[in-house]
Short mmCIF file of C-alpha atoms in Angstrom, two decimals:
data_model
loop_
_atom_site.label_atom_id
_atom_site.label_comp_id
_atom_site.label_asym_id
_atom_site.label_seq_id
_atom_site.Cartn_x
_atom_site.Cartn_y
_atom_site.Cartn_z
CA UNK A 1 49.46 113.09 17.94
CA UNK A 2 47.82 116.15 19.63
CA UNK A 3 49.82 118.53 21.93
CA UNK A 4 47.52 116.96 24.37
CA UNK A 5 48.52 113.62 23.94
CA UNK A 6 52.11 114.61 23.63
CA UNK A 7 52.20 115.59 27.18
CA UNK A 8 50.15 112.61 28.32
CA UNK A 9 53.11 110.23 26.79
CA UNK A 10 55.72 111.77 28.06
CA UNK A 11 54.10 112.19 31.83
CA UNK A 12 53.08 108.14 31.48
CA UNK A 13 56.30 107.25 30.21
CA UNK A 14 59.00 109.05 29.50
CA UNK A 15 60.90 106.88 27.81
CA UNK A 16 58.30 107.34 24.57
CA UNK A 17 59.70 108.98 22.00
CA UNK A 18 58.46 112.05 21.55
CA UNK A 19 58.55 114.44 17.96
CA UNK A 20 57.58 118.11 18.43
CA UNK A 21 56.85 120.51 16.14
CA UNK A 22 60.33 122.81 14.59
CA UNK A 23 63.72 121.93 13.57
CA UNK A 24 66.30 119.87 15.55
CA UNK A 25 66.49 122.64 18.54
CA UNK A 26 62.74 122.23 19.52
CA UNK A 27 63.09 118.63 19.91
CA UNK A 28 63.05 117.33 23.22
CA UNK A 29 66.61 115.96 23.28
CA UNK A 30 67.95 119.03 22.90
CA UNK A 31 65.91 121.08 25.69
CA UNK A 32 65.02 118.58 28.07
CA UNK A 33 67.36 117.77 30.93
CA UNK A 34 69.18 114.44 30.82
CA UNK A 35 68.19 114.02 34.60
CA UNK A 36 65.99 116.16 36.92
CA UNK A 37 66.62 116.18 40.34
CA UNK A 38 63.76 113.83 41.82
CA UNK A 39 62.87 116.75 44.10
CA UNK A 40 61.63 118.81 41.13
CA UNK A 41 61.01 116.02 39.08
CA UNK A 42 58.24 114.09 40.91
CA UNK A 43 55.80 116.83 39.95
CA UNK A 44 55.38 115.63 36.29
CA UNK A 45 55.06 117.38 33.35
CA UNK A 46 51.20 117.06 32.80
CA UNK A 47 49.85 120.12 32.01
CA UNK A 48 46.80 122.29 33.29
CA UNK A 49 47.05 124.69 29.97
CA UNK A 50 49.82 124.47 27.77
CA UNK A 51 52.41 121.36 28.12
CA UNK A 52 56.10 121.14 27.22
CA UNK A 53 56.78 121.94 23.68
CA UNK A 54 53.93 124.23 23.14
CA UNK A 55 54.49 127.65 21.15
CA UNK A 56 55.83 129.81 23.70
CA UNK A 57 57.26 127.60 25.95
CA UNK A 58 60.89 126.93 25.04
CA UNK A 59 63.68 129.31 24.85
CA UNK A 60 66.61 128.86 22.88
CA UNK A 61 69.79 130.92 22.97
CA UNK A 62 72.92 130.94 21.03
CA UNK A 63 75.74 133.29 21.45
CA UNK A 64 79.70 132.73 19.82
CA UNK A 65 81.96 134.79 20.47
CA UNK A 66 85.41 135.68 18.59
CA UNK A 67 88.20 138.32 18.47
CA UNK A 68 87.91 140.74 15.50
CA UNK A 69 90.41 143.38 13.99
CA UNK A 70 93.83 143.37 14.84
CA UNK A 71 96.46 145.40 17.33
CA UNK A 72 94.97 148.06 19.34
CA UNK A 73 91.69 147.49 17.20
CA UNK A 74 91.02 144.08 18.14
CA UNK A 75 87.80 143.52 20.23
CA UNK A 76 85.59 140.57 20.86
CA UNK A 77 81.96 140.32 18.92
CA UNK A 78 79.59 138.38 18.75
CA UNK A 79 80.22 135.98 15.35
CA UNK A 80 76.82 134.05 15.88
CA UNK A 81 73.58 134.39 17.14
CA UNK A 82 70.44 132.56 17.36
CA UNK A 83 67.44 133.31 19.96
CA UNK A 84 63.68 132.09 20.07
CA UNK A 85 61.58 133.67 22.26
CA UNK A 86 60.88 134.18 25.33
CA UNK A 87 64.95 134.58 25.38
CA UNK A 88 66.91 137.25 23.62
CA UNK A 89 69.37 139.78 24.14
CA UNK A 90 70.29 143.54 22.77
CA UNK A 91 72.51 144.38 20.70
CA UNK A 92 76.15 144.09 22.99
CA UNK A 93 77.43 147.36 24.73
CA UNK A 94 80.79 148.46 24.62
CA UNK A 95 80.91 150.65 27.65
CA UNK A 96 83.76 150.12 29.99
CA UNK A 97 86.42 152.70 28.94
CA UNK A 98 89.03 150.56 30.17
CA UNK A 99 88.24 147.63 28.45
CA UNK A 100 86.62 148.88 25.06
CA UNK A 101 87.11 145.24 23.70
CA UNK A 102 84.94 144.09 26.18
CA UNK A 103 80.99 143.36 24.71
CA UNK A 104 78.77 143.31 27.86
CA UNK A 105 75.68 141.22 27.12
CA UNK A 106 72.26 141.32 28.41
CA UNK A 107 69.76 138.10 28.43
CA UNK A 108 66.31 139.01 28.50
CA UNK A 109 62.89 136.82 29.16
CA UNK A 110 59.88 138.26 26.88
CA UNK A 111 57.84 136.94 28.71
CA UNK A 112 58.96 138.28 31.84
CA UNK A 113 59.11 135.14 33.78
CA UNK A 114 59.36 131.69 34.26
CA UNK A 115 56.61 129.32 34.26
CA UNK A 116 55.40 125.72 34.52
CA UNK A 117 56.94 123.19 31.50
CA UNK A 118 58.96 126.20 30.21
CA UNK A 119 62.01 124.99 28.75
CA UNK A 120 65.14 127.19 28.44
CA UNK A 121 68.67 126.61 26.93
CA UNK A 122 71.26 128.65 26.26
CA UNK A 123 74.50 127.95 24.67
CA UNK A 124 77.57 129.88 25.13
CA UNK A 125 80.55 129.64 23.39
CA UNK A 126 83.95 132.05 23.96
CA UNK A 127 86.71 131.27 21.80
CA UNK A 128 90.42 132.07 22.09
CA UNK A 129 91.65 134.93 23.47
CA UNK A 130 88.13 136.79 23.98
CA UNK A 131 86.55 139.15 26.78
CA UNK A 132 82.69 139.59 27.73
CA UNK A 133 80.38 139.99 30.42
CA UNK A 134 77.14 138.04 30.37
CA UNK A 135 74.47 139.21 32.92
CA UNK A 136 70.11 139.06 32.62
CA UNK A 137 68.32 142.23 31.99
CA UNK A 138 66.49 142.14 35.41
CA UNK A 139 65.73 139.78 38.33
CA UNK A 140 64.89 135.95 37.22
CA UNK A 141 60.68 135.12 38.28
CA UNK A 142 59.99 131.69 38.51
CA UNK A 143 56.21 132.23 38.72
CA UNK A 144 53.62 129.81 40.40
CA UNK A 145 52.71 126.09 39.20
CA UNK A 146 50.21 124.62 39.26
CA UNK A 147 51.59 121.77 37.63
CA UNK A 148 54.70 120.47 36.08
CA UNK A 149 57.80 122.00 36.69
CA UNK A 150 60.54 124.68 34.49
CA UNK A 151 64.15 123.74 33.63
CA UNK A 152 67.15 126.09 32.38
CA UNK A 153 70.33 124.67 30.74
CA UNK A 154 73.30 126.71 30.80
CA UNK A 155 76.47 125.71 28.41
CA UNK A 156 79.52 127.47 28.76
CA UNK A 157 82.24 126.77 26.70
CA UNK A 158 85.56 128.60 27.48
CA UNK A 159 88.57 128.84 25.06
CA UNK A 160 92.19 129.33 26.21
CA UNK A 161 93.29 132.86 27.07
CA UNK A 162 89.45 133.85 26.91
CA UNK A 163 88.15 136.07 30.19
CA UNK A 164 84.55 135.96 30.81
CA UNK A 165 82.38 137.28 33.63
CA UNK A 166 78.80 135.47 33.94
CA UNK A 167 76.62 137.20 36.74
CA UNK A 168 72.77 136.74 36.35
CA UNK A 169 70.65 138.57 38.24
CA UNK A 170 68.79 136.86 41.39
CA UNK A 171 66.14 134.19 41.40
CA UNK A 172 63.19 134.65 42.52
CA UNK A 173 60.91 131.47 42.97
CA UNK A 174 57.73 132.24 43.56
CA UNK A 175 55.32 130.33 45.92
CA UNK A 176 54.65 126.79 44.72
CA UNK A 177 57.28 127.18 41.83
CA UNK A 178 59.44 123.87 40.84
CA UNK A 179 62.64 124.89 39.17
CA UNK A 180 65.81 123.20 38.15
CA UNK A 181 68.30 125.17 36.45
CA UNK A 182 71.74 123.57 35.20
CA UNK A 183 75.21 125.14 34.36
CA UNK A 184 77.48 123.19 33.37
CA UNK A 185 80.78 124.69 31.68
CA UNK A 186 83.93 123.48 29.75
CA UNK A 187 87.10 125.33 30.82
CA UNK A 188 90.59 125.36 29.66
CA UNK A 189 93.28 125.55 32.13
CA UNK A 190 94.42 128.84 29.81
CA UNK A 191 90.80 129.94 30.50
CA UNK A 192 89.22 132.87 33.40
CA UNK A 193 85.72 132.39 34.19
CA UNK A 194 84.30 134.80 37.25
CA UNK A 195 80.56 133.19 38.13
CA UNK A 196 77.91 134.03 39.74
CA UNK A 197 74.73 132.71 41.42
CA UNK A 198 71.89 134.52 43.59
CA UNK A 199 68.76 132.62 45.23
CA UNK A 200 65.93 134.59 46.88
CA UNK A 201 63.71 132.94 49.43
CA UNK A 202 60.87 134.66 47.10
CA UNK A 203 58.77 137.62 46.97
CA UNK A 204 59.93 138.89 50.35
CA UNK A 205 58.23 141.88 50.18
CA UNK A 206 55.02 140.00 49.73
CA UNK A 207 56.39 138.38 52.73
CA UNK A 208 56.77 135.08 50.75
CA UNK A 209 59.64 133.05 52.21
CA UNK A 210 60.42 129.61 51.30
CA UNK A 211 56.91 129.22 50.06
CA UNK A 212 58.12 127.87 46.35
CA UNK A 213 57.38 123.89 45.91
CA UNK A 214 60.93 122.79 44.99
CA UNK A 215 64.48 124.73 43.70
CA UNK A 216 67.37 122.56 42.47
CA UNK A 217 70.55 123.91 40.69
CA UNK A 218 73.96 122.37 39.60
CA UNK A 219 76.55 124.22 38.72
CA UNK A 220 79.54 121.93 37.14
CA UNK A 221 83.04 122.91 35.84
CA UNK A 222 84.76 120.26 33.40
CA UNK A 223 88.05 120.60 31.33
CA UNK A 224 87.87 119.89 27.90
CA UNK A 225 88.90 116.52 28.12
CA UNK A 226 85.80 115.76 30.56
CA UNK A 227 87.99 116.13 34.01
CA UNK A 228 85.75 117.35 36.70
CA UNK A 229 87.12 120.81 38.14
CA UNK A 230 84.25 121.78 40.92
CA UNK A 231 80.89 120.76 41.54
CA UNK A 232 78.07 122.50 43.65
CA UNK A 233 74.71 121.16 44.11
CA UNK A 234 71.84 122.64 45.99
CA UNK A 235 68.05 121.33 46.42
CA UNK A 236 65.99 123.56 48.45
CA UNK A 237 62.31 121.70 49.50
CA UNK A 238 61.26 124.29 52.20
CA UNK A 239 59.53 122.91 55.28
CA UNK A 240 57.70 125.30 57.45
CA UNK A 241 59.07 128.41 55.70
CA UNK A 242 62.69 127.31 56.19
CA UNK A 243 64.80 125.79 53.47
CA UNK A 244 68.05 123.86 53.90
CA UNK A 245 70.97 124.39 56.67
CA UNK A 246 74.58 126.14 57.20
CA UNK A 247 76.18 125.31 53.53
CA UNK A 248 72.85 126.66 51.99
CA UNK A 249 69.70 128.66 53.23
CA UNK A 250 69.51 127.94 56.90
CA UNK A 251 65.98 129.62 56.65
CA UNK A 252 67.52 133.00 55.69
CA UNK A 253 65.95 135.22 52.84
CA UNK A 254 69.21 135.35 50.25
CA UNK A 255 71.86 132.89 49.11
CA UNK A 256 74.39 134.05 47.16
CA UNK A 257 77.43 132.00 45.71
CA UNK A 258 80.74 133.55 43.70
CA UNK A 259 83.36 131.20 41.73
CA UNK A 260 85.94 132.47 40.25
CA UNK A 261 88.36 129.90 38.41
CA UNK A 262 92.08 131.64 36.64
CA UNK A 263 95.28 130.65 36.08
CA UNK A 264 96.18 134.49 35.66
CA UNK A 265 97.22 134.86 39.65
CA UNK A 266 97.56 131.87 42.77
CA UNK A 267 94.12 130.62 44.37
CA UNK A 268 95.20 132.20 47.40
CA UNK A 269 95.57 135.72 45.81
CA UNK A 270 91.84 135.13 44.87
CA UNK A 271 90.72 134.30 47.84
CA UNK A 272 92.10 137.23 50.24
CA UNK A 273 90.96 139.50 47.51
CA UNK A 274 87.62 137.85 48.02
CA UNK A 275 87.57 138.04 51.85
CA UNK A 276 88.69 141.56 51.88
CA UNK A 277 85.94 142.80 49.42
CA UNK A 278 83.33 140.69 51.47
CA UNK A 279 84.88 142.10 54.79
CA UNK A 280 84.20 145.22 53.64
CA UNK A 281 80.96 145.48 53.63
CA UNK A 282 79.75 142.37 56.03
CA UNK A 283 80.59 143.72 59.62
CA UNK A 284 79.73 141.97 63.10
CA UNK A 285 76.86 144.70 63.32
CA UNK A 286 75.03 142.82 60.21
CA UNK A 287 73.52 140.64 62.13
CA UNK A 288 72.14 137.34 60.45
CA UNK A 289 74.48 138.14 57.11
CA UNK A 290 77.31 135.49 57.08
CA UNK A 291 80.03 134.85 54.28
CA UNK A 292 82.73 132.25 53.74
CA UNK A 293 85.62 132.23 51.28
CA UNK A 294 87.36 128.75 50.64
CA UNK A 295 90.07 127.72 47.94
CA UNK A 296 88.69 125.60 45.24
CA UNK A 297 90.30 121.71 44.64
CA UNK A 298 93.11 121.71 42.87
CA UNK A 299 94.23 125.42 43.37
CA UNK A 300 92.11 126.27 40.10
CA UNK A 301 90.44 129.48 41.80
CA UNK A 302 88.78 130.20 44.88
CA UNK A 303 84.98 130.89 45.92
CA UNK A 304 82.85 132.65 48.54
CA UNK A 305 79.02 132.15 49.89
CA UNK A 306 76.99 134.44 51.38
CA UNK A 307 73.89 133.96 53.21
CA UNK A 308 71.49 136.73 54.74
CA UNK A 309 68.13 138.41 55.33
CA UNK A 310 69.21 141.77 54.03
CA UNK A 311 69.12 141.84 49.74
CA UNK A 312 70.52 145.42 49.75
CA UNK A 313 73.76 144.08 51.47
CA UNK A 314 73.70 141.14 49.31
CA UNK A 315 73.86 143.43 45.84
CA UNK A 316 76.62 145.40 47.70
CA UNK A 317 78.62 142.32 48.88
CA UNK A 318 78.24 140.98 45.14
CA UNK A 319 79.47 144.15 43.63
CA UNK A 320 82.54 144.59 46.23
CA UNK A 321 83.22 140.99 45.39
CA UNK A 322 83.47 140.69 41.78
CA UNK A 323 84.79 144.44 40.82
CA UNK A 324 87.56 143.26 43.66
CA UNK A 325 88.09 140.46 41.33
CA UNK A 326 87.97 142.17 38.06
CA UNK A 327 90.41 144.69 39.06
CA UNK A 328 92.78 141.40 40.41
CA UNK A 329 92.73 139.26 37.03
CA UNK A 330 92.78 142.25 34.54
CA UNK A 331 94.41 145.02 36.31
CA UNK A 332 91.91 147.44 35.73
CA UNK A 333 88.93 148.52 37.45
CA UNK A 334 85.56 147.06 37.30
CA UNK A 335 82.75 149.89 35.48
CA UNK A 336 79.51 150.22 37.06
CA UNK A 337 77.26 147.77 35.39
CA UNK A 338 74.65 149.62 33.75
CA UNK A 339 70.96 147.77 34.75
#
């Protein structure tokens, strides 16, 4: 069967089977989504140039991490490591001076954006006891479609006693992009995770705002056992250069969400640490910027949202936040994250 007439059987039906060139990680099952939101997923995957599966258009990532060495020489490495372009990373940096244990990792697109029937997956995996910080190279560009639609998966597994910081850069949908992007994580109650999520309303200084087709995101926390912990969904389908209402967008130009889950200090302890950082820089002269910081179910951590026109004050809100909560859960402070 012909690339071709791949695509054409799995936009007809795609319940047909479908075999793509590569080993078991190019195969469809293992890249595509088990559900798309029906607001990205009603644009099909037929393709105007090259459809799902082609060379070039799925992006695998694998990271493990471990402890290595022992006593006062013990840090955590990277123990395996797979990548297909367009994702990759450098090699890890070992830069904070208080925390010389701690690899901080950078994903990178080589293609330098997103675009239609791109496939990504990444699969992260932090075992016992370990430390890292995960982040993206640069901004996220979900470039224009004019077909079909782009999905990331995320996988986050999290080991007990193991501290990990994820905290991508923004996305930026471009005008008439379709996007859905899934995280979905497995934490033990021994576990930290400090997460992060950033939406643009697109290339505002194109003056592009809320132009993009369709973005969806999920961002789920499980225990090991399969236990829910916290779920947040968005879907953003702009009408009239406005997208969505208080809880999300409400037609501003940023979104920007924080979760932090530990059982290292009390939810509340999170929380004020994350309203006082926030405070700090949001002030009743901003304007349009707005933030609120809530307690997550089950006292498992707490969260904050931020929504705004200003993406200068977002960055600074976002850095006040998380080095606040850095500092809390490992008693040191946060470096400045080298970009």
């Amino acid at each position: 069967m012909t690339s071709s007439a791949l695509d054409e059987a799995v936009a007809d039906d795609p319940s047909v089977p479908v075999e793509f060139p590569g080993g078991p990680r190019l195969q469809a099952a293992h890249f595509e989504p088990s559900r798309v939101p029906v607001e990205v997923a009603r644009y099909g995957t037929r393709a105007h140039s090259l459809p799902v599966g082609a060379p070039g258009k799925v992006g695998i990532l694998e990271l493990d991490f471990a402890v290595r060495g022992t006593d006062s020489a013990a840090r955590t490495e990277v123990v395996h490591h797979y990548q297909k372009s367009p994702l990759q990373i450098m090699r890890p940096l070992y830069y904070n001076e208080h925390r010389p244990d701690m690899p901080y990792v950078y994903v990178m697109t080589a293609g330098g954006g997103i675009l239609h029937n791109d496939r990504q997956r990444m699969d992260l995996a932090f075992g016992p006891g370990t430390s890292a910080h995960v982040t993206t190279q640069a901004h996220t560009k979900v470039y224009r479609m004019e077909s079909g639609y782009a999905t990331s998966l995320v996988n986050l597994v999290i080991a007990d006693g193991a501290y990990v910081e994820y905290l991508p850069d923004p996305v930026i949908p471009y005008i008439d992009a379709r996007f859905y992007q899934r995280t979905a994580v497995t934490l033990d109650p021994g576990a930290t995770l400090v997460a992060g999520e950033t939406v643009y309303a697109g290339r505002l200084s194109r003056g592009e705002r809320h132009a993009y087709s369709a973005y969806a995101g999920d961002f789920e926390v499980r225990r090991p056992d399969g236990s829910v912990v916290a779920v947040d969904r968005m879907r953003l389908v702009p009408r009239d250069g406005r997208a969505g209402g208080p809880a999300v967008m409400h037609g501003r130009d940023v979104m920007s969400s924080l979760y932090v889950f530990s059982p290292l200090v009390g939810a509340a302890e999170i929380a004020d640490a994350l309203h006082r950082a926030a405070s700090g820089v949001i002030t009743e002269g901003n304007g349009a910027e707005r933030f609120g910081v809530s307690i997550l179910p089950g006292d498992v951590g707490a969260w904050l949202r931020f929504v705004g026109d200003d993406t200068v004050l977002s960055a600074a809100l976002h850095r006040a936040a998380t080095s606040a909560v850095h500092e809390l859960l490992t008693g040191r402070p946060a470096p400045v994250i080298r970009k």
